[in-house]
Amino acid sequence: MLMEVKKELKFILLSIKYNLAREMTNKVTFLTNIIFMILNNAAFLIEWIIFFSIKDNIGGYGLKDVVLLWGLASGTYAICFLFFGAVQELPNLIMNGKIDSFLVQPKNVLISILTSKTKVSAIGDLIYSYILLFIYGFSIKNFLFFTLFIVTGGIIVTSIATIFGSLAFYITKADTLTGNVMGTMLNFDTYPEGIFKGAIRILFYTIIPISFAVYMPLNILKEFEIIKFIAVIIFTLFITLIAFLSFYKGLKKYSSGNLMSARV
Amino acid sequence: MNNVIEVKKLSKSFKVKVKEKGFIGSLKSIVKPKYKTIKAVNNISFNVEKGEIIAFIGPNGAGKSTTIKMLTGILYNDAGSISVMGIDPTKKRKKLAYEIGTVFGQKEQLWTHLTPYDNFKFFGAIYDIPEYVVEKKIKEFIEIFELSEFINTPVRNLSLGQRIRCEIVASLIHEPKILFLDEPTIGLDPVVKENIRTLIKRMNKEYKTTIFLTSHDVGDIEKLCKRVIIINKGEVVLDDSMENLKYHYLNKKIIEVKMKEKVNLDDSKGITILKDKGYNLKLEVDTKKTSISEALKKLDSDKIIDINISNVPLESIITNIYKGEK
Amino acid sequence: MRKYLNIFKATLINELQYVSDIVLGFLSFLIKIFIFLQLWNYLYDDPSSLIAGLSKDQMIWYVIITEMIWYGTRNKTLVSQITDDIKSGGIAYTLNKPYSYIIYIITKHFGEISIKFILYLILAIVTGFIFIGPIDFNIISLPFIIIVFLLSFIINAVIRIIISMLSFYIEDSTPFHWLYDKVIIVLGIIFPIEVFPKVLQPILKFTPIYVVTYGPAKLVIDFSINSFITILIVQIIYLIVIILLLALIYRKGVRKLNVNGG
């Protein structure tokens, strides 16, 4: 079992190494991609400077908190797209029968698919997220927690996208749906939790679990609470399990099912 | 002899969305899609022996790909049983993966920005082969399959033929017992085709790899395979050795003649007129019913300018089998 | 002209099959509006107060309209198709065809967005009425508003094409699309120019957001014939400049392509 995990990890790292090597074949494109992604992200700081010029406390957050929020959010997405860059394409791969080549490999199918692509812009996101951490306030403790939480956050986002993406085994519009869900998470988790009131908060703990991905980590970084910490870790493990289960359930249907899309 | 593939009464059907034409039709299919069931594979059985090169052929949509996908564990069968290397692909897909290799058409498995050498190493990692073993293996491949010329050139700079060669060799890195090749020579020029065929033959000889090949190219089949399975509309219509197939159909000869004068000839026993342009004639002679000399007697030998007697090409034999003519 | 009409019709019909995708995309629009509703609710302590001279209702309607323009006119054709055509060299084949590639792309773009835009228009109106209710709107201003909207769409399309045409010179023009996206989103969608610091306001009026999103949206929430005329003049100037720019880039680019193609 441990051997298996080790082999799987070695394989993931090799995939990513080769992925990056591919993206780096054109250095200019590679660098502009990264730099523009950082600029792109930084544009939103303008938005917040304007908002805070209207009022200096928004949903319980000051400008500094929003900086940390953005750091966590972009770090989370960076991890997702750096390691599991193909997750966005999962529904399309399923619908177009392109997962076949992964099925004849003796590796975990889901992991092989997800790691088969890396988004270069994710490197920009990652750099940006650490710049924001520096602006917020750097300490070894902050650095370690921050790194841990962008990893758990990245896994949570990937898992949710996988769960929705796996719907492609059953319905045709799963690609749009997955895109929407990922977009929704990104939309919400870049705004202060405090402005949202009422029933919508339930969503943050369920279908779009940004509380576990971003809000709780932010609170923990501000002030450590063991309960929240455990909650984040347990939820990450839980959602990962659900992601695997839903993918494999769908895969079974794909193989034994009789719906022919573009498979001929 | 031991069978590496055993297929018994295998079936699989699909549901296909039926789309109506026009604007109203597309609206309808959004609201209430219609489906029809087609039997992609219908109750087929066959065995493949160790070390064989077998051609699995049939027209488009005959069920070839579906069968291969079931043999490799990508799709599960509705009914019947499959055993590949004694493994049930539906139950032990991962275990099977170590035993088989696949090249699906020209779908790229290779990373185009890497050299074949790095690609082979990557494939080695997929199959958990220790690095030094992979390196040894690559050396061996370079020699046997003559890859030294381009082993260190990024795949995107290789010619199509070189790329396909690497695709196929890459699938050998884990020494599969069976190799599934789906249309390996499609879209290649004759020289490259010949190259690939040599490679396949050598693979079969050196490593005793059983080769399960689908192709539309009669040349592939004629030059590589000792046995042919023809499948049409999901059913096996022929499972025989190449020799038998040829023998069975070689009793028909084609005679093409060019005459000085017009001849009037009608179909007679064992002789069918395929083409009659007055001076140029094309006849098919069934040697079971009549002899060649009998047929030639009908032509005035003094007036023959040119004559050519040949076998029925394999291509038309197969086409006829597809059509259900025997 | 007829051939372009046919292209328009063909893409329009083709687009009908994606209606369900468009409707699924509504979710994202609604979420955006929901977030801004929450945010402005929070920022307007007293619902009757004004921020930058605008009431809460006007502010939210502004976001609804600019988001409608954003979602209703987004289209991959202007981004990926042009880039692909240039990279693959396919654009060279269109040179000897009896139509202009650029007009073809624009026609196709409008064929593709018309249904989408109409659906978003309906959605925006319904959303606005449900969340905040009607605002002062004089039906007589409608023809003027339509003109400004149409010009805004054309300007936006031409700017996108210019950005995509950068692919003649650099390998990947998408980062520049991101940048344009961000200019539009941050400066032109979230809040009207009036909210920005006074020093920045005149500068912002020179950016594309003034003609693409701010102008049309401002006319809807606060119409006056004077502002209509100002916006129209700026739009026309913009249009002339970017069309000239496009012609220049396209010609030079195609020549470059021919040289490379040998």
PDB file of N, CA and C in Angstrom, chain B residues 19 23 26-27 30, chain C residues 13 16-17 19-20:
ATOM      1  N   LYS B  19     -31.058  12.161 -34.044  1.00  0.00           N
ATOM      2  CA  LYS B  19     -31.319  13.589 -34.214  1.00  0.00           C
ATOM      3  C   LYS B  19     -32.080  13.815 -35.505  1.00  0.00           C
ATOM      4  N   PHE B  23     -34.398  22.879 -37.918  1.00  0.00           N
ATOM      5  CA  PHE B  23     -34.529  23.665 -36.698  1.00  0.00           C
ATOM      6  C   PHE B  23     -35.487  23.017 -35.700  1.00  0.00           C
ATOM      7  N   SER B  26     -33.946  19.961 -34.159  1.00  0.00           N
ATOM      8  CA  SER B  26     -32.975  20.171 -33.063  1.00  0.00           C
ATOM      9  C   SER B  26     -33.672  20.631 -31.790  1.00  0.00           C
ATOM     10  N   LEU B  27     -34.749  21.393 -31.963  1.00  0.00           N
ATOM     11  CA  LEU B  27     -35.516  21.775 -30.765  1.00  0.00           C
ATOM     12  C   LEU B  27     -36.097  20.534 -30.101  1.00  0.00           C
ATOM     13  N   ILE B  30     -33.771  18.527 -28.044  1.00  0.00           N
ATOM     14  CA  ILE B  30     -33.440  19.120 -26.747  1.00  0.00           C
ATOM     15  C   ILE B  30     -34.495  18.707 -25.729  1.00  0.00           C
TER      16      ILE B  30
ATOM     17  N   ILE C  13     -28.741  30.291 -36.384  1.00  0.00           N
ATOM     18  CA  ILE C  13     -29.476  29.028 -36.257  1.00  0.00           C
ATOM     19  C   ILE C  13     -28.634  28.000 -35.517  1.00  0.00           C
ATOM     20  N   LEU C  16     -28.738  28.234 -31.826  1.00  0.00           N
ATOM     21  CA  LEU C  16     -29.950  27.804 -31.120  1.00  0.00           C
ATOM     22  C   LEU C  16     -29.725  26.537 -30.317  1.00  0.00           C
ATOM     23  N   GLN C  17     -28.842  25.673 -30.815  1.00  0.00           N
ATOM     24  CA  GLN C  17     -28.647  24.411 -30.099  1.00  0.00           C
ATOM     25  C   GLN C  17     -27.888  24.612 -28.786  1.00  0.00           C
ATOM     26  N   VAL C  19     -28.727  26.982 -26.599  1.00  0.00           N
ATOM     27  CA  VAL C  19     -29.564  27.751 -25.687  1.00  0.00           C
ATOM     28  C   VAL C  19     -29.467  27.220 -24.263  1.00  0.00           C
ATOM     29  N   SER C  20     -29.445  25.897 -24.136  1.00  0.00           N
ATOM     30  CA  SER C  20     -29.400  25.348 -22.777  1.00  0.00           C
ATOM     31  C   SER C  20     -28.077  25.679 -22.082  1.00  0.00           C
TER      32      SER C  20
END
